[in-house]
């Protein structure tokens, strides 16, 4: 399990070095999904789990990571560094280079590893050696959550792109049912991974 942590810390350390070179810590946000995919891939390559389940789960993680990276990357490109990191850069001044490593990159890599814990069991467990009702239920939750998140993000993107909506609150589409359908979908799809993991001995 610790190999997943080592892999994501290594990736985020490289990203930290890049962020120092370009003076922009916001790149960490785009790499959140791919970082978790790397953890899953590490488990896939280092364990001998049941073939169908491990392929299914890694495929789900890959789809999620790719969509999220494209969404966040597309939103952030050309907009400079996130205001949170700008504030910290000012606060830490000369020691920002080191503080950014611990507070931004290492912290997010550790949190990503914790979030990805269900992947270790879902991908690495050899039993059951066939798909079960747990897998079906988890796949259903992932699918619902994935589309809820994707549709919510796209609806918000279109809403914010319309100048007529400036200063107003979006309350149409999925946003009329929940204040943050993208976060709701994110939670649901990760419960899907947890349900798949629950069906294994781990």
Short mmCIF file of C-alpha atoms in Angstrom, two decimals:
data_model
loop_
_atom_site.label_atom_id
_atom_site.label_comp_id
_atom_site.label_asym_id
_atom_site.label_seq_id
_atom_site.Cartn_x
_atom_site.Cartn_y
_atom_site.Cartn_z
CA UNK A 1 0.00 0.00 0.00
CA UNK A 2 2.84 2.40 0.79
CA UNK A 3 4.09 2.05 -2.77
CA UNK A 4 1.09 4.11 -3.85
CA UNK A 5 2.07 6.86 -1.41
CA UNK A 6 5.67 6.78 -2.64
CA UNK A 7 4.54 7.06 -6.26
CA UNK A 8 2.25 10.05 -5.72
CA UNK A 9 4.77 11.88 -3.48
CA UNK A 10 7.40 11.40 -6.21
CA UNK A 11 5.03 12.79 -8.86
CA UNK A 12 4.04 15.76 -6.73
CA UNK A 13 7.68 16.46 -5.89
CA UNK A 14 8.40 16.73 -9.61
CA UNK A 15 5.37 19.01 -9.99
CA UNK A 16 6.66 21.15 -7.12
CA UNK A 17 9.97 21.63 -8.92
CA UNK A 18 8.08 22.61 -12.07
CA UNK A 19 5.93 25.04 -10.06
CA UNK A 20 9.07 26.75 -8.76
CA UNK A 21 10.38 27.11 -12.30
CA UNK A 22 7.15 28.66 -13.61
CA UNK A 23 6.12 30.52 -10.41
CA UNK A 24 2.70 28.87 -10.34
CA UNK A 25 1.60 26.34 -7.72
CA UNK A 26 -1.84 26.00 -9.36
CA UNK A 27 -0.57 23.16 -11.53
CA UNK A 28 -1.14 20.89 -8.53
CA UNK A 29 -4.92 21.23 -8.98
CA UNK A 30 -4.87 19.90 -12.53
CA UNK A 31 -2.79 16.92 -11.41
CA UNK A 32 -5.07 15.86 -8.55
CA UNK A 33 -6.96 13.31 -10.70
CA UNK A 34 -3.90 11.99 -12.57
CA UNK A 35 -2.11 11.68 -9.22
CA UNK A 36 -4.82 9.39 -7.91
CA UNK A 37 -4.77 7.49 -11.20
CA UNK A 38 -1.03 6.95 -10.67
CA UNK A 39 -1.77 5.47 -7.25
CA UNK A 40 -4.30 3.09 -8.81
CA UNK A 41 -1.89 2.20 -11.60
CA UNK A 42 0.81 1.47 -9.04
CA UNK A 43 -1.53 -0.95 -7.25
CA UNK A 44 -2.49 -2.48 -10.60
CA UNK A 45 1.15 -3.15 -11.49
CA UNK A 46 2.25 -4.33 -8.03
CA UNK A 47 -0.59 -6.71 -7.08
CA UNK A 48 -2.34 -9.73 -8.54
CA UNK A 49 -5.99 -8.89 -8.03
CA UNK A 50 -8.95 -10.45 -9.83
CA UNK A 51 -8.54 -9.53 -13.50
CA UNK A 52 -12.02 -8.25 -14.33
CA UNK A 53 -12.35 -6.17 -11.17
CA UNK A 54 -8.90 -4.59 -11.38
CA UNK A 55 -9.38 -3.64 -15.03
CA UNK A 56 -12.87 -2.27 -14.32
CA UNK A 57 -11.68 -0.15 -11.39
CA UNK A 58 -8.58 1.18 -13.14
CA UNK A 59 -10.70 2.08 -16.17
CA UNK A 60 -13.14 3.97 -13.95
CA UNK A 61 -10.29 5.83 -12.21
CA UNK A 62 -8.75 6.67 -15.58
CA UNK A 63 -12.00 8.09 -16.95
CA UNK A 64 -12.55 10.13 -13.81
CA UNK A 65 -8.96 11.43 -13.71
CA UNK A 66 -8.90 12.38 -17.40
CA UNK A 67 -12.20 14.27 -17.25
CA UNK A 68 -11.25 16.11 -14.07
CA UNK A 69 -7.78 17.05 -15.36
CA UNK A 70 -9.22 18.39 -18.62
CA UNK A 71 -11.92 20.31 -16.75
CA UNK A 72 -9.61 21.90 -14.16
CA UNK A 73 -6.77 22.42 -16.61
CA UNK A 74 -9.07 24.08 -19.14
CA UNK A 75 -10.51 26.31 -16.43
CA UNK A 76 -7.11 27.37 -15.07
CA UNK A 77 -5.03 27.87 -18.21
CA UNK A 78 -4.34 31.54 -18.82
CA UNK A 79 -5.76 32.71 -15.49
CA UNK A 80 -2.56 32.87 -13.45
CA UNK A 81 -2.00 31.39 -10.04
CA UNK A 82 -4.97 30.60 -7.78
CA UNK A 83 -5.64 33.35 -5.23
CA UNK A 84 -5.07 30.93 -2.34
CA UNK A 85 -1.52 30.23 -3.46
CA UNK A 86 -0.91 33.92 -4.20
CA UNK A 87 -1.89 34.74 -0.60
CA UNK A 88 0.43 32.07 0.79
CA UNK A 89 3.24 33.20 -1.52
CA UNK A 90 2.93 36.69 0.00
CA UNK A 91 2.63 35.33 3.54
CA UNK A 92 5.70 33.08 3.37
CA UNK A 93 7.79 35.36 1.14
CA UNK A 94 11.35 34.00 0.91
CA UNK A 95 10.41 30.64 2.47
CA UNK A 96 7.54 30.05 0.04
CA UNK A 97 9.59 27.56 -1.97
CA UNK A 98 9.77 25.21 1.01
CA UNK A 99 6.33 26.00 2.45
CA UNK A 100 4.72 25.31 -0.93
CA UNK A 101 6.28 21.86 -0.99
CA UNK A 102 4.86 20.91 2.42
CA UNK A 103 1.56 22.84 2.46
CA UNK A 104 0.54 22.32 -1.16
CA UNK A 105 2.31 19.41 -2.81
CA UNK A 106 3.10 16.96 0.01
CA UNK A 107 -0.21 17.63 1.74
CA UNK A 108 -2.22 16.98 -1.42
CA UNK A 109 -0.26 13.83 -2.22
CA UNK A 110 -0.96 12.41 1.25
CA UNK A 111 -4.65 13.33 1.02
CA UNK A 112 -4.83 11.76 -2.46
CA UNK A 113 -3.34 8.55 -1.07
CA UNK A 114 -5.91 8.48 1.75
CA UNK A 115 -8.79 9.16 -0.65
CA UNK A 116 -7.50 6.34 -2.88
CA UNK A 117 -7.39 3.70 -0.12
CA UNK A 118 -10.43 1.82 -1.53
CA UNK A 119 -8.49 1.35 -4.77
CA UNK A 120 -5.88 -0.78 -3.03
CA UNK A 121 -8.48 -3.37 -2.03
CA UNK A 122 -10.62 -3.08 -5.15
CA UNK A 123 -7.62 -3.51 -7.46
CA UNK A 124 -5.37 -5.73 -5.37
CA UNK A 125 -7.76 -8.34 -3.96
CA UNK A 126 -7.67 -11.72 -5.69
CA UNK A 127 -10.98 -12.79 -4.18
CA UNK A 128 -13.71 -13.06 -5.22
CA UNK A 129 -12.22 -14.04 -8.57
CA UNK A 130 -15.41 -12.98 -10.37
CA UNK A 131 -17.59 -9.89 -10.39
CA UNK A 132 -20.30 -9.81 -7.72
CA UNK A 133 -23.32 -7.75 -6.72
CA UNK A 134 -20.92 -5.49 -4.79
CA UNK A 135 -19.11 -4.72 -8.03
CA UNK A 136 -22.38 -4.04 -9.85
CA UNK A 137 -23.60 -1.73 -7.08
CA UNK A 138 -20.25 0.08 -6.97
CA UNK A 139 -20.18 0.46 -10.75
CA UNK A 140 -23.70 1.88 -10.68
CA UNK A 141 -22.74 4.41 -8.00
CA UNK A 142 -19.61 5.38 -9.92
CA UNK A 143 -21.61 5.89 -13.12
CA UNK A 144 -24.26 8.00 -11.41
CA UNK A 145 -21.65 10.08 -9.59
CA UNK A 146 -19.45 10.51 -12.66
CA UNK A 147 -22.27 11.84 -14.83
CA UNK A 148 -23.68 13.99 -12.02
CA UNK A 149 -20.27 15.60 -11.59
CA UNK A 150 -19.57 15.98 -15.30
CA UNK A 151 -22.99 17.41 -16.13
CA UNK A 152 -22.89 19.73 -13.10
CA UNK A 153 -19.47 21.07 -14.11
CA UNK A 154 -20.56 21.63 -17.71
CA UNK A 155 -23.78 23.35 -16.68
CA UNK A 156 -21.83 25.69 -14.40
CA UNK A 157 -19.24 26.39 -17.11
CA UNK A 158 -21.95 27.43 -19.56
CA UNK A 159 -23.72 29.52 -16.93
CA UNK A 160 -20.56 31.43 -16.02
CA UNK A 161 -19.67 31.95 -19.69
CA UNK A 162 -22.85 33.98 -20.17
CA UNK A 163 -22.23 37.63 -19.16
CA UNK A 164 -25.92 38.02 -18.38
CA UNK A 165 -25.48 35.70 -15.39
CA UNK A 166 -22.77 37.78 -13.70
CA UNK A 167 -23.46 38.17 -9.98
CA UNK A 168 -26.36 35.71 -9.97
CA UNK A 169 -26.71 32.28 -8.39
CA UNK A 170 -27.22 29.32 -10.67
CA UNK A 171 -30.41 27.46 -9.74
CA UNK A 172 -31.20 25.61 -12.95
CA UNK A 173 -30.35 22.13 -14.20
CA UNK A 174 -28.83 19.90 -11.55
CA UNK A 175 -28.04 23.04 -9.55
CA UNK A 176 -31.70 23.44 -8.65
CA UNK A 177 -31.58 20.18 -6.67
CA UNK A 178 -28.25 20.49 -4.84
CA UNK A 179 -25.98 23.46 -4.21
CA UNK A 180 -22.95 21.60 -5.53
CA UNK A 181 -23.86 18.72 -7.87
CA UNK A 182 -20.23 18.39 -8.93
CA UNK A 183 -19.10 17.74 -5.34
CA UNK A 184 -22.11 15.51 -4.73
CA UNK A 185 -21.20 13.47 -7.81
CA UNK A 186 -17.59 13.28 -6.64
CA UNK A 187 -18.68 11.88 -3.28
CA UNK A 188 -21.05 9.37 -4.88
CA UNK A 189 -18.47 8.00 -7.32
CA UNK A 190 -15.94 7.51 -4.51
CA UNK A 191 -18.59 5.67 -2.51
CA UNK A 192 -18.80 3.47 -5.61
CA UNK A 193 -15.14 2.56 -5.26
CA UNK A 194 -15.67 1.94 -1.53
CA UNK A 195 -18.59 -0.42 -2.26
CA UNK A 196 -16.48 -2.39 -4.74
CA UNK A 197 -13.73 -2.65 -2.14
CA UNK A 198 -16.25 -3.77 0.49
CA UNK A 199 -17.02 -6.84 -1.60
CA UNK A 200 -13.43 -8.06 -1.21
CA UNK A 201 -11.75 -9.69 1.82
CA UNK A 202 -9.76 -6.50 2.35
#
